[in-house]
Amino acid sequence: MDERLDAAARLCACNGAQLTPLRRAVLNLILAAEGPLTAYQLLDQLKAVRKSAVPPTIYRALEFLIENRLVHKIERLNAFVPCSEADQAHGDRHHAVQFLICGRCGTVAEIEDDAVTAALAKAAAGRGFKPQHAMVELDGLCASCQSA
Ligand SMILES: [Zn+2]
Ligand SMILES: [Zn+2]
């Protein structure tokens, strides 16, 4: 875990940003979680170590972690997961990503399928649309829930 946090700190330093102890604590909670956490779940957990934490504390830390490509927000769940590719270089932009959300066990899998990304870009271009950000979220059942 410390290794992942240290890697995150290095990544931030490359971006000219600083992974402060508070941001590190929030990232630690997200990395340690079994599944996606909402901002309020994070706040509750953070309060155990930082009594003074208030909602803006969490929102600012989350914003930083997302900007530095360490965390993704799952819009559908209004919850946060660690980026599974955070230790890889992606250049200036966050990588295009798709999420598979299991409705039974709540796991979220992050995939990065270039064919999906290319198909979306092509379809958008066909309508003269210039996308800035593509967030693809699929609801369904994961492999282990289907076989259960
Ligand atoms: Zn990612
Ligand atoms: Zn499942």
Short mmCIF file of N, CA and C and ligand atoms in Angstrom, two decimals:
data_model
loop_
_atom_site.label_atom_id
_atom_site.label_comp_id
_atom_site.label_asym_id
_atom_site.label_seq_id
_atom_site.Cartn_x
_atom_site.Cartn_y
_atom_site.Cartn_z
N MET A 1 0.83 -1.22 0.00
CA MET A 1 0.00 0.00 0.00
C MET A 1 0.86 1.26 0.00
N ASP A 2 1.87 1.28 0.88
CA ASP A 2 2.76 2.44 0.92
C ASP A 2 3.44 2.64 -0.42
N GLU A 3 3.72 1.51 -1.08
CA GLU A 3 4.37 1.59 -2.37
C GLU A 3 3.48 2.33 -3.38
N ARG A 4 2.19 1.99 -3.37
CA ARG A 4 1.26 2.65 -4.29
C ARG A 4 1.11 4.13 -3.95
N LEU A 5 1.13 4.43 -2.64
CA LEU A 5 1.01 5.83 -2.23
C LEU A 5 2.26 6.62 -2.61
N ASP A 6 3.43 5.96 -2.48
CA ASP A 6 4.67 6.63 -2.86
C ASP A 6 4.70 6.86 -4.37
N ALA A 7 4.22 5.87 -5.12
CA ALA A 7 4.16 6.01 -6.58
C ALA A 7 3.23 7.17 -6.94
N ALA A 8 2.12 7.28 -6.21
CA ALA A 8 1.17 8.37 -6.46
C ALA A 8 1.83 9.72 -6.17
N ALA A 9 2.61 9.78 -5.09
CA ALA A 9 3.29 11.03 -4.73
C ALA A 9 4.28 11.42 -5.83
N ARG A 10 4.97 10.42 -6.38
CA ARG A 10 5.92 10.71 -7.47
C ARG A 10 5.19 11.23 -8.71
N LEU A 11 4.04 10.59 -9.01
CA LEU A 11 3.26 11.00 -10.17
C LEU A 11 2.81 12.45 -10.02
N CYS A 12 2.34 12.80 -8.82
CA CYS A 12 1.92 14.18 -8.56
C CYS A 12 3.09 15.14 -8.73
N ALA A 13 4.26 14.74 -8.20
CA ALA A 13 5.44 15.59 -8.30
C ALA A 13 5.79 15.85 -9.76
N CYS A 14 5.61 14.82 -10.61
CA CYS A 14 5.85 14.97 -12.06
C CYS A 14 4.91 16.01 -12.64
N ASN A 15 3.69 16.07 -12.11
CA ASN A 15 2.70 17.04 -12.59
C ASN A 15 2.89 18.41 -11.94
N GLY A 16 3.91 18.52 -11.10
CA GLY A 16 4.12 19.77 -10.39
C GLY A 16 3.14 19.98 -9.25
N ALA A 17 2.57 18.87 -8.76
CA ALA A 17 1.58 18.97 -7.68
C ALA A 17 2.10 18.21 -6.47
N GLN A 18 1.48 18.45 -5.34
CA GLN A 18 1.96 17.83 -4.12
C GLN A 18 0.88 16.96 -3.48
N LEU A 19 1.23 15.72 -3.22
CA LEU A 19 0.32 14.82 -2.51
C LEU A 19 0.48 15.09 -1.01
N THR A 20 -0.32 16.02 -0.51
CA THR A 20 -0.22 16.41 0.91
C THR A 20 -0.68 15.24 1.79
N PRO A 21 -0.38 15.29 3.10
CA PRO A 21 -0.81 14.19 3.98
C PRO A 21 -2.32 13.94 3.91
N LEU A 22 -3.11 15.02 3.80
CA LEU A 22 -4.56 14.85 3.71
C LEU A 22 -4.96 14.12 2.42
N ARG A 23 -4.41 14.57 1.30
CA ARG A 23 -4.73 13.93 0.01
C ARG A 23 -4.28 12.47 0.04
N ARG A 24 -3.13 12.24 0.64
CA ARG A 24 -2.60 10.88 0.76
C ARG A 24 -3.53 10.01 1.60
N ALA A 25 -4.07 10.60 2.68
CA ALA A 25 -4.99 9.85 3.55
C ALA A 25 -6.26 9.47 2.80
N VAL A 26 -6.78 10.40 1.99
CA VAL A 26 -8.00 10.12 1.22
C VAL A 26 -7.72 9.04 0.17
N LEU A 27 -6.60 9.17 -0.52
CA LEU A 27 -6.23 8.16 -1.52
C LEU A 27 -6.06 6.79 -0.86
N ASN A 28 -5.47 6.79 0.31
CA ASN A 28 -5.27 5.54 1.05
C ASN A 28 -6.62 4.85 1.33
N LEU A 29 -7.63 5.63 1.72
CA LEU A 29 -8.96 5.07 1.99
C LEU A 29 -9.56 4.47 0.72
N ILE A 30 -9.38 5.18 -0.40
CA ILE A 30 -9.96 4.70 -1.68
C ILE A 30 -9.25 3.42 -2.13
N LEU A 31 -7.93 3.39 -1.95
CA LEU A 31 -7.16 2.20 -2.34
C LEU A 31 -7.51 1.00 -1.46
N ALA A 32 -7.78 1.27 -0.19
CA ALA A 32 -8.03 0.17 0.75
C ALA A 32 -9.46 -0.37 0.64
N ALA A 33 -10.35 0.39 0.02
CA ALA A 33 -11.76 -0.01 -0.03
C ALA A 33 -11.97 -1.21 -0.94
N GLU A 34 -12.98 -2.00 -0.62
CA GLU A 34 -13.32 -3.18 -1.43
C GLU A 34 -14.05 -2.77 -2.71
N GLY A 35 -14.74 -1.66 -2.65
CA GLY A 35 -15.51 -1.20 -3.80
C GLY A 35 -15.57 0.31 -3.82
N PRO A 36 -16.40 0.87 -4.69
CA PRO A 36 -16.50 2.33 -4.77
C PRO A 36 -17.01 2.94 -3.47
N LEU A 37 -16.48 4.09 -3.10
CA LEU A 37 -16.92 4.82 -1.90
C LEU A 37 -17.50 6.16 -2.31
N THR A 38 -18.57 6.56 -1.63
CA THR A 38 -19.11 7.89 -1.87
C THR A 38 -18.32 8.90 -1.04
N ALA A 39 -18.51 10.18 -1.36
CA ALA A 39 -17.80 11.23 -0.62
C ALA A 39 -18.16 11.17 0.86
N TYR A 40 -19.42 10.84 1.17
CA TYR A 40 -19.81 10.81 2.58
C TYR A 40 -19.23 9.61 3.32
N GLN A 41 -19.12 8.49 2.64
CA GLN A 41 -18.45 7.34 3.25
C GLN A 41 -16.99 7.68 3.53
N LEU A 42 -16.37 8.37 2.58
CA LEU A 42 -14.98 8.77 2.76
C LEU A 42 -14.85 9.74 3.93
N LEU A 43 -15.79 10.67 4.01
CA LEU A 43 -15.74 11.65 5.09
C LEU A 43 -15.85 10.95 6.45
N ASP A 44 -16.77 10.00 6.56
CA ASP A 44 -16.92 9.26 7.81
C ASP A 44 -15.62 8.57 8.21
N GLN A 45 -14.99 7.93 7.22
CA GLN A 45 -13.75 7.21 7.51
C GLN A 45 -12.62 8.17 7.84
N LEU A 46 -12.60 9.29 7.14
CA LEU A 46 -11.53 10.26 7.37
C LEU A 46 -11.65 10.87 8.76
N LYS A 47 -12.89 11.05 9.22
CA LYS A 47 -13.12 11.66 10.53
C LYS A 47 -12.50 10.83 11.66
N ALA A 48 -12.35 9.54 11.42
CA ALA A 48 -11.74 8.67 12.42
C ALA A 48 -10.29 9.09 12.68
N VAL A 49 -9.63 9.60 11.65
CA VAL A 49 -8.24 10.03 11.83
C VAL A 49 -8.09 11.55 11.87
N ARG A 50 -9.07 12.26 11.30
CA ARG A 50 -9.02 13.73 11.29
C ARG A 50 -10.37 14.26 11.69
N LYS A 51 -10.50 14.54 12.96
CA LYS A 51 -11.80 14.96 13.50
C LYS A 51 -12.34 16.21 12.83
N SER A 52 -11.43 17.07 12.37
CA SER A 52 -11.86 18.36 11.83
C SER A 52 -12.35 18.28 10.38
N ALA A 53 -12.31 17.09 9.77
CA ALA A 53 -12.68 16.97 8.36
C ALA A 53 -14.14 17.36 8.14
N VAL A 54 -14.37 18.16 7.11
CA VAL A 54 -15.72 18.59 6.73
C VAL A 54 -15.90 18.28 5.24
N PRO A 55 -17.14 18.32 4.71
CA PRO A 55 -17.32 17.96 3.30
C PRO A 55 -16.37 18.65 2.32
N PRO A 56 -16.15 19.97 2.43
CA PRO A 56 -15.23 20.59 1.46
C PRO A 56 -13.82 19.99 1.50
N THR A 57 -13.41 19.50 2.66
CA THR A 57 -12.09 18.85 2.78
C THR A 57 -12.02 17.69 1.80
N ILE A 58 -13.06 16.86 1.84
CA ILE A 58 -13.11 15.68 1.00
C ILE A 58 -13.24 16.06 -0.47
N TYR A 59 -14.14 17.02 -0.75
CA TYR A 59 -14.36 17.37 -2.16
C TYR A 59 -13.11 17.94 -2.80
N ARG A 60 -12.38 18.78 -2.04
CA ARG A 60 -11.15 19.34 -2.61
C ARG A 60 -10.10 18.25 -2.82
N ALA A 61 -10.00 17.34 -1.88
CA ALA A 61 -9.01 16.26 -2.02
C ALA A 61 -9.38 15.36 -3.21
N LEU A 62 -10.67 15.07 -3.36
CA LEU A 62 -11.11 14.22 -4.48
C LEU A 62 -10.84 14.90 -5.82
N GLU A 63 -11.13 16.19 -5.87
CA GLU A 63 -10.90 16.94 -7.10
C GLU A 63 -9.41 16.86 -7.49
N PHE A 64 -8.56 17.01 -6.50
CA PHE A 64 -7.12 16.92 -6.74
C PHE A 64 -6.74 15.53 -7.26
N LEU A 65 -7.26 14.50 -6.61
CA LEU A 65 -6.89 13.12 -6.98
C LEU A 65 -7.39 12.78 -8.38
N ILE A 66 -8.56 13.31 -8.75
CA ILE A 66 -9.09 13.08 -10.10
C ILE A 66 -8.23 13.83 -11.12
N GLU A 67 -7.92 15.08 -10.82
CA GLU A 67 -7.10 15.88 -11.72
C GLU A 67 -5.74 15.23 -11.96
N ASN A 68 -5.22 14.61 -10.94
CA ASN A 68 -3.91 13.99 -11.07
C ASN A 68 -3.99 12.52 -11.49
N ARG A 69 -5.18 12.15 -11.97
CA ARG A 69 -5.38 10.84 -12.60
C ARG A 69 -5.08 9.68 -11.67
N LEU A 70 -5.43 9.85 -10.41
CA LEU A 70 -5.23 8.77 -9.45
C LEU A 70 -6.55 8.09 -9.11
N VAL A 71 -7.63 8.80 -9.33
CA VAL A 71 -8.96 8.34 -8.92
C VAL A 71 -9.95 8.64 -10.05
N HIS A 72 -10.95 7.76 -10.18
CA HIS A 72 -12.05 8.02 -11.11
C HIS A 72 -13.34 8.21 -10.33
N LYS A 73 -14.20 9.08 -10.86
CA LYS A 73 -15.55 9.16 -10.30
C LYS A 73 -16.46 8.32 -11.17
N ILE A 74 -17.22 7.44 -10.53
CA ILE A 74 -18.24 6.67 -11.25
C ILE A 74 -19.53 7.49 -11.13
N GLU A 75 -19.92 8.13 -12.22
CA GLU A 75 -21.05 9.07 -12.16
C GLU A 75 -22.33 8.36 -11.72
N ARG A 76 -22.54 7.19 -12.27
CA ARG A 76 -23.77 6.45 -12.01
C ARG A 76 -23.96 6.15 -10.52
N LEU A 77 -22.85 5.93 -9.84
CA LEU A 77 -22.91 5.58 -8.42
C LEU A 77 -22.57 6.79 -7.54
N ASN A 78 -22.15 7.87 -8.17
CA ASN A 78 -21.67 9.05 -7.44
C ASN A 78 -20.63 8.61 -6.39
N ALA A 79 -19.70 7.79 -6.85
CA ALA A 79 -18.71 7.20 -5.94
C ALA A 79 -17.35 7.15 -6.65
N PHE A 80 -16.34 6.83 -5.86
CA PHE A 80 -14.97 6.97 -6.34
C PHE A 80 -14.20 5.66 -6.24
N VAL A 81 -13.38 5.40 -7.25
CA VAL A 81 -12.52 4.20 -7.26
C VAL A 81 -11.10 4.63 -7.65
N PRO A 82 -10.10 3.84 -7.23
CA PRO A 82 -8.74 4.17 -7.66
C PRO A 82 -8.58 3.89 -9.15
N CYS A 83 -7.77 4.66 -9.83
CA CYS A 83 -7.47 4.37 -11.23
C CYS A 83 -6.54 3.16 -11.26
N SER A 84 -6.94 2.14 -12.02
CA SER A 84 -6.12 0.93 -12.03
C SER A 84 -4.86 1.11 -12.88
N GLU A 85 -4.78 2.21 -13.58
CA GLU A 85 -3.61 2.46 -14.43
C GLU A 85 -2.80 3.63 -13.91
N ALA A 86 -3.01 3.97 -12.65
CA ALA A 86 -2.42 5.21 -12.14
C ALA A 86 -0.90 5.21 -12.20
N ASP A 87 -0.30 4.02 -12.15
CA ASP A 87 1.17 4.01 -12.15
C ASP A 87 1.75 4.03 -13.56
N GLN A 88 0.88 4.13 -14.56
CA GLN A 88 1.39 4.23 -15.92
C GLN A 88 1.24 5.66 -16.42
N ALA A 89 2.16 6.03 -17.29
CA ALA A 89 2.11 7.40 -17.82
C ALA A 89 1.03 7.50 -18.89
N HIS A 90 0.25 8.55 -18.84
CA HIS A 90 -0.82 8.73 -19.82
C HIS A 90 -0.69 10.04 -20.57
N GLY A 91 0.41 10.74 -20.38
CA GLY A 91 0.50 12.04 -21.02
C GLY A 91 -0.36 13.04 -20.29
N ASP A 92 -0.82 14.05 -21.02
CA ASP A 92 -1.53 15.16 -20.38
C ASP A 92 -2.95 14.79 -19.98
N ARG A 93 -3.55 13.89 -20.72
CA ARG A 93 -4.97 13.64 -20.49
C ARG A 93 -5.15 12.30 -19.80
N HIS A 94 -6.26 12.19 -19.11
CA HIS A 94 -6.57 10.90 -18.54
C HIS A 94 -6.90 9.96 -19.68
N HIS A 95 -6.55 8.70 -19.50
CA HIS A 95 -6.85 7.74 -20.54
C HIS A 95 -8.36 7.57 -20.69
N ALA A 96 -8.79 7.22 -21.91
CA ALA A 96 -10.20 6.93 -22.14
C ALA A 96 -10.48 5.60 -21.45
N VAL A 97 -11.60 5.51 -20.80
CA VAL A 97 -11.82 4.35 -19.95
C VAL A 97 -13.28 3.95 -19.96
N GLN A 98 -13.52 2.68 -19.74
CA GLN A 98 -14.89 2.17 -19.60
C GLN A 98 -14.99 1.41 -18.28
N PHE A 99 -16.16 1.51 -17.68
CA PHE A 99 -16.37 0.84 -16.40
C PHE A 99 -17.48 -0.19 -16.51
N LEU A 100 -17.23 -1.36 -15.93
CA LEU A 100 -18.23 -2.43 -15.86
C LEU A 100 -18.70 -2.49 -14.41
N ILE A 101 -19.96 -2.16 -14.19
CA ILE A 101 -20.48 -2.03 -12.84
C ILE A 101 -21.42 -3.20 -12.53
N CYS A 102 -21.06 -4.02 -11.56
CA CYS A 102 -21.91 -5.16 -11.22
C CYS A 102 -23.03 -4.69 -10.27
N GLY A 103 -24.26 -4.95 -10.67
CA GLY A 103 -25.41 -4.51 -9.88
C GLY A 103 -25.65 -5.38 -8.66
N ARG A 104 -25.02 -6.57 -8.62
CA ARG A 104 -25.25 -7.45 -7.47
C ARG A 104 -24.19 -7.27 -6.39
N CYS A 105 -22.91 -7.44 -6.74
CA CYS A 105 -21.87 -7.36 -5.70
C CYS A 105 -21.25 -5.96 -5.62
N GLY A 106 -21.56 -5.11 -6.59
CA GLY A 106 -21.09 -3.73 -6.50
C GLY A 106 -19.66 -3.51 -6.96
N THR A 107 -19.01 -4.54 -7.49
CA THR A 107 -17.64 -4.31 -7.96
C THR A 107 -17.67 -3.46 -9.24
N VAL A 108 -16.61 -2.72 -9.41
CA VAL A 108 -16.45 -1.90 -10.61
C VAL A 108 -15.13 -2.29 -11.24
N ALA A 109 -15.17 -2.73 -12.51
CA ALA A 109 -13.95 -3.07 -13.21
C ALA A 109 -13.65 -1.98 -14.23
N GLU A 110 -12.40 -1.59 -14.28
CA GLU A 110 -11.97 -0.56 -15.23
C GLU A 110 -11.33 -1.24 -16.42
N ILE A 111 -11.83 -0.94 -17.61
CA ILE A 111 -11.19 -1.48 -18.81
C ILE A 111 -10.83 -0.32 -19.73
N GLU A 112 -9.91 -0.60 -20.61
CA GLU A 112 -9.47 0.43 -21.53
C GLU A 112 -9.40 -0.21 -22.90
N ASP A 113 -10.50 -0.07 -23.65
CA ASP A 113 -10.60 -0.71 -24.95
C ASP A 113 -10.50 0.36 -26.04
N ASP A 114 -9.38 0.34 -26.76
CA ASP A 114 -9.15 1.38 -27.77
C ASP A 114 -10.20 1.35 -28.88
N ALA A 115 -10.74 0.16 -29.15
CA ALA A 115 -11.75 0.05 -30.21
C ALA A 115 -13.02 0.81 -29.81
N VAL A 116 -13.38 0.73 -28.53
CA VAL A 116 -14.56 1.46 -28.03
C VAL A 116 -14.32 2.96 -28.16
N THR A 117 -13.13 3.37 -27.71
CA THR A 117 -12.77 4.79 -27.76
C THR A 117 -12.82 5.32 -29.20
N ALA A 118 -12.25 4.53 -30.12
CA ALA A 118 -12.20 4.95 -31.52
C ALA A 118 -13.61 5.00 -32.11
N ALA A 119 -14.45 4.02 -31.76
CA ALA A 119 -15.81 3.99 -32.29
C ALA A 119 -16.62 5.19 -31.81
N LEU A 120 -16.44 5.55 -30.55
CA LEU A 120 -17.15 6.72 -30.00
C LEU A 120 -16.68 8.01 -30.68
N ALA A 121 -15.37 8.12 -30.84
CA ALA A 121 -14.81 9.32 -31.46
C ALA A 121 -15.33 9.46 -32.89
N LYS A 122 -15.42 8.32 -33.60
CA LYS A 122 -15.87 8.33 -34.98
C LYS A 122 -17.35 8.71 -35.06
N ALA A 123 -18.15 8.11 -34.17
CA ALA A 123 -19.58 8.40 -34.15
C ALA A 123 -19.83 9.87 -33.82
N ALA A 124 -19.05 10.42 -32.88
CA ALA A 124 -19.21 11.82 -32.51
C ALA A 124 -18.81 12.73 -33.67
N ALA A 125 -17.69 12.39 -34.30
CA ALA A 125 -17.20 13.20 -35.42
C ALA A 125 -18.22 13.21 -36.56
N GLY A 126 -18.92 12.08 -36.73
CA GLY A 126 -19.95 11.97 -37.76
C GLY A 126 -21.08 12.96 -37.56
N ARG A 127 -21.26 13.39 -36.30
CA ARG A 127 -22.29 14.39 -36.00
C ARG A 127 -21.69 15.77 -35.83
N GLY A 128 -20.41 15.88 -36.18
CA GLY A 128 -19.74 17.17 -36.04
C GLY A 128 -19.49 17.55 -34.60
N PHE A 129 -19.48 16.55 -33.73
CA PHE A 129 -19.33 16.80 -32.31
C PHE A 129 -17.88 16.59 -31.90
N LYS A 130 -17.37 17.51 -31.07
CA LYS A 130 -15.99 17.39 -30.61
C LYS A 130 -16.00 17.00 -29.13
N PRO A 131 -15.77 15.74 -28.82
CA PRO A 131 -15.84 15.31 -27.42
C PRO A 131 -14.63 15.77 -26.62
N GLN A 132 -14.86 16.07 -25.35
CA GLN A 132 -13.75 16.41 -24.47
C GLN A 132 -13.44 15.25 -23.54
N HIS A 133 -14.46 14.53 -23.21
CA HIS A 133 -14.31 13.53 -22.16
C HIS A 133 -15.35 12.45 -22.40
N ALA A 134 -14.95 11.20 -22.40
CA ALA A 134 -15.92 10.12 -22.59
C ALA A 134 -15.90 9.21 -21.37
N MET A 135 -17.02 9.10 -20.74
CA MET A 135 -17.14 8.22 -19.58
C MET A 135 -18.18 7.17 -19.92
N VAL A 136 -17.74 5.94 -20.11
CA VAL A 136 -18.66 4.87 -20.48
C VAL A 136 -18.86 3.97 -19.27
N GLU A 137 -20.11 3.82 -18.86
CA GLU A 137 -20.41 3.00 -17.68
C GLU A 137 -21.45 1.97 -18.07
N LEU A 138 -21.14 0.71 -17.89
CA LEU A 138 -22.07 -0.36 -18.22
C LEU A 138 -22.58 -1.02 -16.94
N ASP A 139 -23.90 -1.14 -16.84
CA ASP A 139 -24.52 -1.87 -15.73
C ASP A 139 -24.66 -3.32 -16.11
N GLY A 140 -24.55 -4.23 -15.15
CA GLY A 140 -24.77 -5.63 -15.46
C GLY A 140 -24.35 -6.52 -14.32
N LEU A 141 -23.98 -7.76 -14.69
CA LEU A 141 -23.55 -8.72 -13.68
C LEU A 141 -22.12 -9.16 -14.01
N CYS A 142 -21.25 -9.19 -13.01
CA CYS A 142 -19.87 -9.63 -13.24
C CYS A 142 -19.85 -11.15 -13.43
N ALA A 143 -18.73 -11.66 -13.88
CA ALA A 143 -18.61 -13.08 -14.20
C ALA A 143 -18.92 -13.96 -12.98
N SER A 144 -18.43 -13.57 -11.81
CA SER A 144 -18.63 -14.45 -10.65
C SER A 144 -20.07 -14.40 -10.16
N CYS A 145 -20.75 -13.26 -10.29
CA CYS A 145 -22.16 -13.20 -9.89
C CYS A 145 -23.04 -14.00 -10.86
N GLN A 146 -22.65 -14.06 -12.14
CA GLN A 146 -23.42 -14.85 -13.10
C GLN A 146 -23.33 -16.34 -12.81
N SER A 147 -22.16 -16.78 -12.33
CA SER A 147 -22.00 -18.21 -12.10
C SER A 147 -22.49 -18.61 -10.71
N ALA A 148 -22.77 -17.61 -9.86
CA ALA A 148 -23.23 -17.92 -8.49
C ALA A 148 -24.68 -18.39 -8.50
ZN ZN B 1 -7.95 4.91 -14.90
ZN ZN B 2 -20.77 -9.16 -9.17
#
